[in-house]
């Protein structure tokens, strides 16, 4: 014992000594860790009874998780409705597209985001940009409403 | 009450998944290839019309592909799994009893559901198509075996508009349909039994249905007898409900090229363990053992062949990637032999239990366990948020020479923030010319 103590120098703490003399050093360290675990004590929080699940943006934005997809906007033709280049669209396929809905449509095989309007002349897709004219939907045209845009997520920090 | 079992099967599932995010491929010939782009695993109707079958090696199709403008994809299982989960989850709302049979097939028990089941089937079909965008066909019948055949007919014969209900048919109508299907199409009747049945003069499904049960049992045993009983409308195979928690998690892949050095194999094994451990943690489970296996390519007959596996027990069940890797690598070094060209490696986590049921020992180092648990959950969070593979063990290697060949992989549109589908909001002038 004396030898070990001198070998460790004067600042050796008792637990180090113990560990060195312990027949199984690893076992000792594990036991010590177990004994050191804090035991919960003190007063219970007065708010315990009132704890609720924190708000989840995911649950708020996604009503139907099976039919909801996310898409990235490319271009600025919808800025009049607050949809900008790089925005994240929440698109729900289960929602019925009605007059005034912002939709993701497939026109000639490409995804495009537009506002759907029912006019006396029939359905049209309208961009929210002055430089842009309406696309009337012709019966013979390759066209499909892919989904309805339910939310738009725009990032404000650079 | 008559049993009504529906089999819902997605049409050309992998191709339909690819088309959902690339609508311009609608109506074009599309194939999806197996891992390492080996052979065709899913093809569109246009491909089937060219006489190309599932399983055809891709290299044999190069010329015809150029000629017909065939679009090929590497298999994007990440995307298919997500879309499959969406389909299955929606289907579960249509029946209290569901058996998910495969990635693209599910049985539903419609027994006792009021109304005409054919109409109900159409409603299911429309819902899946609208909500997930995947076309499905449905077969309804008093047994699972018949439901499979009803589905087969719903797929082949367009007059049924995707839903074929055997229960709504009179016996003569059903029998005439069954007489038009080869006996080999029946669920559970393999190639061997088919050829023996044909020698007995049983060629069509109807022949098998009408064959004397005793004779079938004497020739083929009780399983085939049960199949014949199911063809007669007797429900012998019940739906297997919720699968018990998994017993094992497997991650194995063929390499993009043959590997011979231990260090290359180590990298691959570390990557597979990382993937399996991530899956393990996502299910809040721990594993008590890990099996590692390696093998050469059995199809290169002139090469020396070697295959070996080893099971490593863990001192206590864990979900820690580093501990699992350590065990797997120790095992790999024991089974590795020089002088072989390895084609495939795999790892399997075994003795899986819920983390909450992990046996504790008095000597567990709780501090270290908590530190490692928070390290692992941080790792998983980063990879979920920034894309899988953002943070990995360095041992997995950065060059990944062993990685699968997936030359034409589509984007993981539903699981990676960086791979979302892009939707155009380009500004067009009135004269139709695009700028921006």
Short mmCIF file of C-alpha atoms in Angstrom, two decimals, chain B:
data_model
loop_
_atom_site.label_atom_id
_atom_site.label_comp_id
_atom_site.label_asym_id
_atom_site.label_seq_id
_atom_site.Cartn_x
_atom_site.Cartn_y
_atom_site.Cartn_z
CA UNK B 1 -71.80 -14.95 -43.94
CA UNK B 2 -69.75 -15.27 -47.10
CA UNK B 3 -66.13 -14.34 -46.69
CA UNK B 4 -64.91 -11.46 -48.79
CA UNK B 5 -61.17 -11.06 -48.99
CA UNK B 6 -59.65 -8.37 -51.16
CA UNK B 7 -56.16 -8.38 -52.57
CA UNK B 8 -55.00 -4.88 -53.45
CA UNK B 9 -51.94 -4.86 -55.71
CA UNK B 10 -50.16 -1.78 -57.03
CA UNK B 11 -49.73 -1.77 -60.79
CA UNK B 12 -46.08 -1.94 -61.89
CA UNK B 13 -45.31 -0.43 -58.51
CA UNK B 14 -41.71 0.77 -58.94
CA UNK B 15 -42.44 2.27 -62.35
CA UNK B 16 -45.56 3.99 -60.96
CA UNK B 17 -43.43 5.49 -58.16
CA UNK B 18 -40.95 6.89 -60.69
CA UNK B 19 -43.72 8.30 -62.85
CA UNK B 20 -45.38 10.06 -59.93
CA UNK B 21 -42.53 12.56 -59.77
CA UNK B 22 -41.72 12.51 -63.48
CA UNK B 23 -45.13 12.82 -65.09
CA UNK B 24 -43.62 13.24 -68.53
CA UNK B 25 -42.89 9.50 -68.46
CA UNK B 26 -46.60 8.68 -68.52
CA UNK B 27 -47.22 6.54 -71.59
CA UNK B 28 -43.50 6.02 -72.25
CA UNK B 29 -41.70 2.68 -71.92
CA UNK B 30 -40.03 2.62 -68.48
CA UNK B 31 -38.04 -0.08 -66.65
CA UNK B 32 -36.62 -0.23 -63.13
CA UNK B 33 -33.44 -2.28 -62.71
CA UNK B 34 -32.29 -4.41 -59.79
CA UNK B 35 -29.40 -3.41 -57.51
CA UNK B 36 -26.21 -2.82 -59.51
CA UNK B 37 -28.43 -2.27 -62.53
CA UNK B 38 -28.41 -6.00 -63.28
CA UNK B 39 -31.84 -6.93 -64.60
CA UNK B 40 -35.38 -5.65 -64.99
CA UNK B 41 -37.41 -5.80 -61.76
CA UNK B 42 -40.40 -3.70 -62.77
CA UNK B 43 -41.64 -2.54 -66.13
CA UNK B 44 -44.44 -0.45 -67.57
CA UNK B 45 -47.25 -1.74 -69.76
CA UNK B 46 -45.48 -0.37 -72.85
CA UNK B 47 -42.48 -2.58 -72.03
CA UNK B 48 -44.63 -5.67 -71.55
CA UNK B 49 -46.16 -4.98 -74.95
CA UNK B 50 -42.67 -5.17 -76.44
CA UNK B 51 -42.49 -8.72 -75.08
CA UNK B 52 -39.87 -7.88 -72.44
CA UNK B 53 -40.25 -9.86 -69.23
CA UNK B 54 -39.28 -9.17 -65.64
CA UNK B 55 -35.88 -10.67 -64.91
CA UNK B 56 -34.35 -9.92 -68.32
CA UNK B 57 -30.71 -8.81 -67.94
CA UNK B 58 -30.35 -5.15 -68.83
CA UNK B 59 -27.30 -5.64 -71.07
CA UNK B 60 -29.44 -7.76 -73.40
CA UNK B 61 -31.83 -4.86 -73.81
CA UNK B 62 -29.37 -2.11 -74.71
CA UNK B 63 -30.17 -2.16 -78.44
CA UNK B 64 -33.90 -2.45 -78.13
CA UNK B 65 -33.82 0.27 -75.46
CA UNK B 66 -32.17 2.68 -77.87
CA UNK B 67 -34.57 1.75 -80.63
CA UNK B 68 -37.73 2.34 -78.57
CA UNK B 69 -36.44 5.08 -76.29
CA UNK B 70 -36.79 3.00 -73.12
CA UNK B 71 -36.15 5.01 -69.95
CA UNK B 72 -34.36 3.01 -67.25
CA UNK B 73 -34.02 3.67 -63.53
CA UNK B 74 -31.84 2.15 -60.83
CA UNK B 75 -34.03 0.93 -57.99
CA UNK B 76 -34.76 3.75 -55.55
CA UNK B 77 -35.97 1.62 -52.62
CA UNK B 78 -36.02 4.64 -50.32
CA UNK B 79 -38.73 6.22 -52.44
CA UNK B 80 -40.65 2.96 -53.00
CA UNK B 81 -40.71 2.15 -49.29
CA UNK B 82 -42.12 5.57 -48.41
CA UNK B 83 -44.84 5.42 -51.04
CA UNK B 84 -45.64 1.84 -50.04
CA UNK B 85 -46.10 2.92 -46.41
CA UNK B 86 -48.50 5.62 -47.54
CA UNK B 87 -50.55 3.15 -49.60
CA UNK B 88 -50.66 0.58 -46.79
CA UNK B 89 -51.63 3.16 -44.21
CA UNK B 90 -54.51 4.41 -46.37
CA UNK B 91 -55.65 0.83 -47.05
CA UNK B 92 -55.80 0.11 -43.34
CA UNK B 93 -58.60 2.66 -43.11
CA UNK B 94 -60.81 0.53 -45.35
CA UNK B 95 -60.90 -2.60 -43.22
CA UNK B 96 -60.35 -3.56 -39.60
CA UNK B 97 -58.27 -6.50 -40.76
CA UNK B 98 -55.26 -6.01 -43.03
CA UNK B 99 -52.31 -8.16 -43.97
CA UNK B 100 -49.47 -6.32 -45.69
CA UNK B 101 -48.23 -9.11 -47.92
CA UNK B 102 -45.38 -7.38 -49.74
CA UNK B 103 -44.13 -3.91 -50.64
CA UNK B 104 -46.93 -3.55 -53.18
CA UNK B 105 -49.64 -6.01 -52.09
CA UNK B 106 -52.07 -6.10 -49.20
CA UNK B 107 -54.97 -8.33 -48.22
CA UNK B 108 -58.03 -6.67 -46.67
CA UNK B 109 -60.91 -8.53 -45.05
CA UNK B 110 -64.14 -7.00 -46.35
CA UNK B 111 -66.41 -9.61 -44.77
CA UNK B 112 -69.42 -7.91 -43.22
CA UNK B 113 -68.74 -4.53 -44.78
CA UNK B 114 -72.14 -3.37 -46.06
CA UNK B 115 -72.84 -2.38 -49.64
CA UNK B 116 -71.60 -3.79 -52.90
CA UNK B 117 -67.99 -4.80 -52.57
CA UNK B 118 -67.29 -4.02 -56.21
CA UNK B 119 -68.23 -0.40 -55.55
CA UNK B 120 -66.23 -0.39 -52.35
CA UNK B 121 -63.25 -1.65 -54.35
CA UNK B 122 -63.64 1.19 -56.84
CA UNK B 123 -63.73 3.62 -53.94
CA UNK B 124 -60.45 2.17 -52.58
CA UNK B 125 -58.92 2.39 -56.02
CA UNK B 126 -59.91 6.01 -56.56
CA UNK B 127 -58.72 6.99 -53.07
CA UNK B 128 -55.26 5.46 -53.48
CA UNK B 129 -54.89 6.94 -56.94
CA UNK B 130 -55.92 10.40 -55.80
CA UNK B 131 -54.11 10.53 -52.46
CA UNK B 132 -50.83 8.78 -53.25
CA UNK B 133 -50.93 8.79 -57.04
CA UNK B 134 -50.36 5.06 -57.39
CA UNK B 135 -52.71 2.97 -59.57
CA UNK B 136 -53.92 -0.27 -57.99
CA UNK B 137 -56.03 -3.26 -59.01
CA UNK B 138 -58.25 -5.21 -56.64
CA UNK B 139 -59.47 -8.79 -56.61
CA UNK B 140 -62.25 -9.84 -54.23
CA UNK B 141 -63.12 -13.47 -53.47
CA UNK B 142 -64.01 -15.84 -50.61
CA UNK B 143 -60.39 -16.99 -50.14
CA UNK B 144 -56.92 -15.52 -50.43
CA UNK B 145 -55.96 -17.86 -53.28
CA UNK B 146 -59.03 -16.85 -55.28
CA UNK B 147 -58.50 -13.17 -54.43
CA UNK B 148 -55.05 -13.43 -56.03
CA UNK B 149 -56.62 -14.82 -59.20
CA UNK B 150 -59.36 -12.19 -59.16
CA UNK B 151 -56.61 -9.59 -58.98
CA UNK B 152 -54.84 -11.23 -61.91
CA UNK B 153 -58.03 -10.86 -63.97
CA UNK B 154 -58.62 -7.28 -62.80
CA UNK B 155 -55.13 -6.46 -64.14
CA UNK B 156 -55.45 -8.28 -67.47
CA UNK B 157 -59.02 -7.53 -68.48
CA UNK B 158 -59.80 -3.85 -68.77
CA UNK B 159 -63.59 -4.42 -68.78
CA UNK B 160 -63.45 -4.84 -64.97
CA UNK B 161 -62.03 -1.32 -64.54
CA UNK B 162 -59.45 -2.55 -62.05
CA UNK B 163 -61.79 -4.34 -59.64
CA UNK B 164 -62.82 -7.97 -60.10
CA UNK B 165 -65.26 -9.43 -57.57
CA UNK B 166 -65.67 -13.21 -57.78
CA UNK B 167 -68.35 -13.08 -55.08
CA UNK B 168 -70.65 -11.14 -57.38
CA UNK B 169 -70.43 -13.74 -60.17
CA UNK B 170 -72.58 -16.76 -60.83
CA UNK B 171 -70.76 -20.12 -60.74
CA UNK B 172 -70.75 -20.57 -64.52
CA UNK B 173 -69.22 -17.14 -65.12
CA UNK B 174 -66.51 -17.75 -62.55
CA UNK B 175 -65.71 -21.20 -63.90
CA UNK B 176 -65.39 -19.91 -67.42
CA UNK B 177 -62.90 -17.30 -66.17
CA UNK B 178 -60.94 -19.93 -64.24
CA UNK B 179 -60.81 -22.17 -67.29
CA UNK B 180 -58.97 -19.38 -69.10
CA UNK B 181 -56.08 -19.19 -66.59
CA UNK B 182 -53.14 -21.58 -66.58
CA UNK B 183 -52.74 -23.59 -63.40
CA UNK B 184 -49.21 -22.20 -62.89
CA UNK B 185 -50.74 -18.78 -62.09
CA UNK B 186 -52.24 -20.13 -58.87
CA UNK B 187 -50.64 -18.80 -55.68
CA UNK B 188 -48.44 -21.54 -54.21
CA UNK B 189 -48.32 -23.71 -57.33
CA UNK B 190 -44.68 -23.63 -58.40
CA UNK B 191 -43.02 -24.72 -61.60
CA UNK B 192 -42.41 -28.31 -60.43
CA UNK B 193 -45.97 -28.93 -59.28
CA UNK B 194 -47.26 -27.28 -62.46
CA UNK B 195 -45.44 -29.74 -64.73
CA UNK B 196 -46.60 -32.71 -62.66
CA UNK B 197 -50.18 -31.41 -62.69
CA UNK B 198 -50.00 -31.08 -66.45
CA UNK B 199 -48.91 -34.69 -66.75
CA UNK B 200 -52.06 -35.58 -64.80
CA UNK B 201 -54.12 -33.63 -67.32
CA UNK B 202 -54.66 -30.63 -65.04
CA UNK B 203 -53.93 -27.58 -67.17
CA UNK B 204 -56.20 -24.77 -66.04
CA UNK B 205 -57.24 -23.37 -62.69
CA UNK B 206 -60.68 -24.87 -63.24
CA UNK B 207 -59.12 -28.34 -63.72
CA UNK B 208 -57.40 -28.04 -60.36
CA UNK B 209 -60.56 -26.75 -58.71
CA UNK B 210 -62.48 -29.79 -59.94
CA UNK B 211 -59.77 -32.37 -59.25
CA UNK B 212 -60.66 -34.83 -56.49
CA UNK B 213 -59.21 -33.59 -53.21
CA UNK B 214 -58.03 -37.05 -52.18
CA UNK B 215 -56.01 -37.47 -55.32
CA UNK B 216 -54.36 -34.05 -54.97
CA UNK B 217 -53.52 -34.81 -51.36
CA UNK B 218 -52.03 -38.21 -52.23
CA UNK B 219 -49.91 -36.74 -55.04
CA UNK B 220 -48.82 -33.39 -53.61
CA UNK B 221 -49.61 -33.34 -49.92
CA UNK B 222 -51.78 -31.27 -47.67
CA UNK B 223 -50.56 -27.81 -48.75
CA UNK B 224 -51.67 -28.27 -52.35
CA UNK B 225 -54.89 -29.87 -51.20
CA UNK B 226 -55.57 -26.74 -49.18
CA UNK B 227 -54.87 -24.62 -52.27
CA UNK B 228 -57.46 -26.64 -54.19
CA UNK B 229 -59.95 -26.19 -51.34
CA UNK B 230 -59.34 -22.44 -51.47
CA UNK B 231 -60.11 -22.52 -55.19
CA UNK B 232 -63.44 -24.06 -54.23
CA UNK B 233 -64.23 -21.02 -52.15
CA UNK B 234 -63.24 -22.44 -48.80
CA UNK B 235 -61.18 -19.96 -46.77
CA UNK B 236 -58.29 -22.01 -45.34
CA UNK B 237 -55.67 -19.26 -45.05
CA UNK B 238 -56.55 -16.55 -42.60
CA UNK B 239 -55.13 -13.05 -42.79
CA UNK B 240 -51.98 -12.71 -40.81
CA UNK B 241 -52.47 -9.51 -38.87
CA UNK B 242 -49.86 -7.32 -37.30
CA UNK B 243 -46.48 -8.93 -37.71
CA UNK B 244 -44.67 -9.61 -34.47
CA UNK B 245 -41.81 -7.23 -33.78
CA UNK B 246 -38.96 -8.06 -36.07
CA UNK B 247 -36.63 -10.79 -35.11
CA UNK B 248 -33.75 -9.55 -37.20
CA UNK B 249 -32.57 -6.64 -39.29
CA UNK B 250 -30.58 -7.42 -42.39
CA UNK B 251 -28.45 -5.11 -44.46
CA UNK B 252 -26.65 -6.75 -47.34
CA UNK B 253 -25.70 -5.60 -50.79
CA UNK B 254 -23.68 -6.68 -53.77
CA UNK B 255 -20.69 -4.47 -54.45
CA UNK B 256 -20.42 -2.30 -57.53
CA UNK B 257 -17.23 -4.20 -58.42
CA UNK B 258 -15.52 -7.26 -56.97
CA UNK B 259 -13.44 -6.58 -53.86
CA UNK B 260 -10.49 -8.53 -52.59
CA UNK B 261 -8.79 -6.50 -49.86
CA UNK B 262 -9.82 -6.70 -46.23
CA UNK B 263 -9.87 -2.93 -45.85
CA UNK B 264 -12.43 -2.54 -48.65
CA UNK B 265 -14.64 -5.18 -47.07
CA UNK B 266 -14.28 -3.48 -43.70
CA UNK B 267 -15.54 -0.22 -45.16
CA UNK B 268 -18.57 -1.92 -46.66
CA UNK B 269 -19.33 -3.79 -43.43
CA UNK B 270 -19.09 -0.59 -41.38
CA UNK B 271 -21.52 1.09 -43.76
CA UNK B 272 -23.99 -1.80 -43.54
CA UNK B 273 -23.75 -1.94 -39.74
CA UNK B 274 -24.35 1.82 -39.58
CA UNK B 275 -27.47 1.45 -41.71
CA UNK B 276 -28.78 -1.52 -39.71
CA UNK B 277 -28.06 0.18 -36.38
CA UNK B 278 -29.91 3.29 -37.53
CA UNK B 279 -32.92 1.11 -38.36
CA UNK B 280 -32.58 -0.61 -34.98
CA UNK B 281 -32.61 2.70 -33.12
CA UNK B 282 -35.55 4.01 -35.13
CA UNK B 283 -37.52 1.03 -33.82
CA UNK B 284 -36.26 1.68 -30.29
CA UNK B 285 -34.71 -1.74 -30.08
CA UNK B 286 -31.40 -3.25 -29.12
CA UNK B 287 -29.59 -6.27 -30.57
CA UNK B 288 -27.82 -9.01 -28.67
CA UNK B 289 -25.88 -10.44 -31.59
CA UNK B 290 -24.58 -9.58 -35.02
CA UNK B 291 -23.88 -11.92 -37.89
CA UNK B 292 -21.48 -11.04 -40.70
CA UNK B 293 -21.20 -12.86 -43.99
CA UNK B 294 -19.14 -12.52 -47.14
CA UNK B 295 -19.24 -14.41 -50.39
CA UNK B 296 -17.68 -14.55 -53.83
CA UNK B 297 -19.71 -14.48 -57.04
CA UNK B 298 -21.16 -17.98 -57.57
CA UNK B 299 -21.88 -17.20 -61.23
CA UNK B 300 -18.18 -16.76 -62.05
CA UNK B 301 -17.60 -20.45 -62.07
CA UNK B 302 -13.94 -20.27 -63.00
CA UNK B 303 -13.11 -18.12 -59.97
CA UNK B 304 -12.25 -19.82 -56.68
CA UNK B 305 -15.35 -19.77 -54.50
CA UNK B 306 -15.66 -18.93 -50.84
CA UNK B 307 -18.54 -18.09 -48.56
CA UNK B 308 -18.52 -17.82 -44.81
CA UNK B 309 -20.50 -16.28 -42.01
CA UNK B 310 -19.97 -15.78 -38.31
CA UNK B 311 -22.25 -14.85 -35.44
CA UNK B 312 -20.80 -12.54 -32.80
CA UNK B 313 -22.52 -12.30 -29.43
CA UNK B 314 -22.48 -8.91 -27.73
CA UNK B 315 -21.68 -8.79 -24.04
CA UNK B 316 -24.88 -6.88 -23.47
CA UNK B 317 -27.60 -5.93 -26.00
CA UNK B 318 -26.91 -2.56 -27.60
CA UNK B 319 -27.97 -0.13 -30.31
CA UNK B 320 -24.62 1.63 -30.45
CA UNK B 321 -23.12 1.74 -33.95
CA UNK B 322 -19.57 1.73 -32.63
CA UNK B 323 -20.02 -1.35 -30.46
CA UNK B 324 -21.86 -3.18 -33.23
CA UNK B 325 -19.13 -2.23 -35.72
CA UNK B 326 -16.45 -3.43 -33.37
CA UNK B 327 -18.13 -6.83 -33.06
CA UNK B 328 -18.79 -7.05 -36.81
CA UNK B 329 -15.20 -6.19 -37.73
CA UNK B 330 -13.81 -8.70 -35.26
CA UNK B 331 -16.00 -11.31 -36.93
CA UNK B 332 -15.08 -10.18 -40.45
CA UNK B 333 -11.36 -10.49 -39.70
CA UNK B 334 -11.93 -14.05 -38.54
CA UNK B 335 -13.73 -15.21 -41.66
CA UNK B 336 -11.81 -13.16 -44.24
CA UNK B 337 -9.45 -15.13 -46.49
CA UNK B 338 -7.07 -13.63 -49.01
CA UNK B 339 -7.06 -14.70 -52.64
CA UNK B 340 -10.76 -14.38 -53.34
CA UNK B 341 -12.80 -11.78 -55.22
CA UNK B 342 -15.75 -10.96 -53.03
CA UNK B 343 -19.05 -9.90 -54.56
CA UNK B 344 -21.29 -9.44 -51.56
CA UNK B 345 -21.23 -8.84 -47.83
CA UNK B 346 -23.99 -8.50 -45.34
CA UNK B 347 -24.74 -8.03 -41.68
CA UNK B 348 -27.70 -9.26 -39.69
CA UNK B 349 -28.67 -8.01 -36.25
CA UNK B 350 -30.21 -10.78 -34.15
CA UNK B 351 -31.75 -11.28 -30.71
CA UNK B 352 -33.60 -8.02 -31.06
CA UNK B 353 -35.57 -6.72 -28.11
CA UNK B 354 -37.23 -3.44 -27.26
CA UNK B 355 -34.71 -1.09 -25.65
CA UNK B 356 -37.03 -0.79 -22.65
CA UNK B 357 -36.75 -4.53 -22.05
CA UNK B 358 -32.96 -4.58 -22.20
CA UNK B 359 -31.66 -6.68 -19.34
CA UNK B 360 -29.64 -4.54 -16.94
CA UNK B 361 -26.62 -5.78 -15.18
CA UNK B 362 -25.33 -4.43 -11.93
CA UNK B 363 -22.08 -3.50 -13.58
CA UNK B 364 -23.40 -1.53 -16.54
CA UNK B 365 -21.53 1.71 -16.93
CA UNK B 366 -24.56 3.97 -16.98
CA UNK B 367 -22.63 7.18 -17.59
CA UNK B 368 -20.97 5.77 -20.65
CA UNK B 369 -24.26 4.30 -21.87
CA UNK B 370 -25.99 7.63 -21.63
CA UNK B 371 -23.15 9.41 -23.39
CA UNK B 372 -23.23 6.92 -26.22
CA UNK B 373 -27.02 7.08 -26.45
CA UNK B 374 -26.93 10.84 -26.83
CA UNK B 375 -24.13 10.57 -29.39
CA UNK B 376 -26.19 8.11 -31.43
CA UNK B 377 -29.36 10.17 -31.25
CA UNK B 378 -27.41 13.25 -32.34
CA UNK B 379 -25.99 11.27 -35.25
CA UNK B 380 -29.46 10.13 -36.28
CA UNK B 381 -30.91 13.62 -35.93
CA UNK B 382 -28.21 15.16 -38.09
CA UNK B 383 -28.67 12.51 -40.76
CA UNK B 384 -32.42 12.93 -40.70
CA UNK B 385 -32.22 16.66 -40.99
CA UNK B 386 -29.28 17.12 -43.34
CA UNK B 387 -29.71 14.00 -45.42
CA UNK B 388 -28.63 10.45 -44.78
CA UNK B 389 -24.89 9.91 -44.85
CA UNK B 390 -24.13 13.51 -43.78
CA UNK B 391 -22.38 12.17 -40.72
CA UNK B 392 -20.83 8.73 -40.72
CA UNK B 393 -18.06 6.74 -39.11
CA UNK B 394 -14.84 7.48 -40.95
CA UNK B 395 -14.22 3.76 -41.29
CA UNK B 396 -17.00 3.63 -43.86
CA UNK B 397 -14.58 5.39 -46.17
CA UNK B 398 -15.19 8.47 -48.25
CA UNK B 399 -14.57 7.11 -51.73
CA UNK B 400 -16.81 4.08 -51.40
CA UNK B 401 -15.30 2.06 -54.24
CA UNK B 402 -17.47 -0.80 -53.07
CA UNK B 403 -20.74 1.07 -53.43
CA UNK B 404 -23.52 -0.28 -55.60
CA UNK B 405 -23.68 0.80 -59.20
CA UNK B 406 -26.81 2.83 -59.50
CA UNK B 407 -26.22 4.75 -62.68
CA UNK B 408 -29.68 6.25 -63.06
CA UNK B 409 -31.04 6.72 -59.59
CA UNK B 410 -33.96 9.11 -59.28
CA UNK B 411 -34.32 11.58 -56.44
CA UNK B 412 -35.50 10.50 -53.00
CA UNK B 413 -38.37 12.96 -53.32
CA UNK B 414 -40.11 12.21 -50.03
CA UNK B 415 -37.28 11.53 -47.62
CA UNK B 416 -34.46 14.02 -48.34
CA UNK B 417 -34.77 17.79 -48.01
CA UNK B 418 -32.11 18.23 -50.67
CA UNK B 419 -33.94 16.11 -53.23
CA UNK B 420 -37.44 17.58 -53.25
CA UNK B 421 -39.17 17.69 -56.61
CA UNK B 422 -38.94 21.08 -58.21
CA UNK B 423 -42.08 22.86 -59.38
CA UNK B 424 -41.80 25.52 -62.06
CA UNK B 425 -42.92 29.08 -61.51
CA UNK B 426 -41.13 30.49 -64.51
CA UNK B 427 -42.16 33.80 -65.97
CA UNK B 428 -43.39 33.54 -69.54
CA UNK B 429 -43.92 36.57 -71.73
CA UNK B 430 -47.12 37.02 -73.66
CA UNK B 431 -45.35 35.97 -76.82
CA UNK B 432 -44.73 32.65 -75.13
CA UNK B 433 -40.98 33.03 -74.74
CA UNK B 434 -39.54 32.13 -71.38
CA UNK B 435 -37.15 34.37 -69.57
CA UNK B 436 -35.49 34.25 -66.14
#
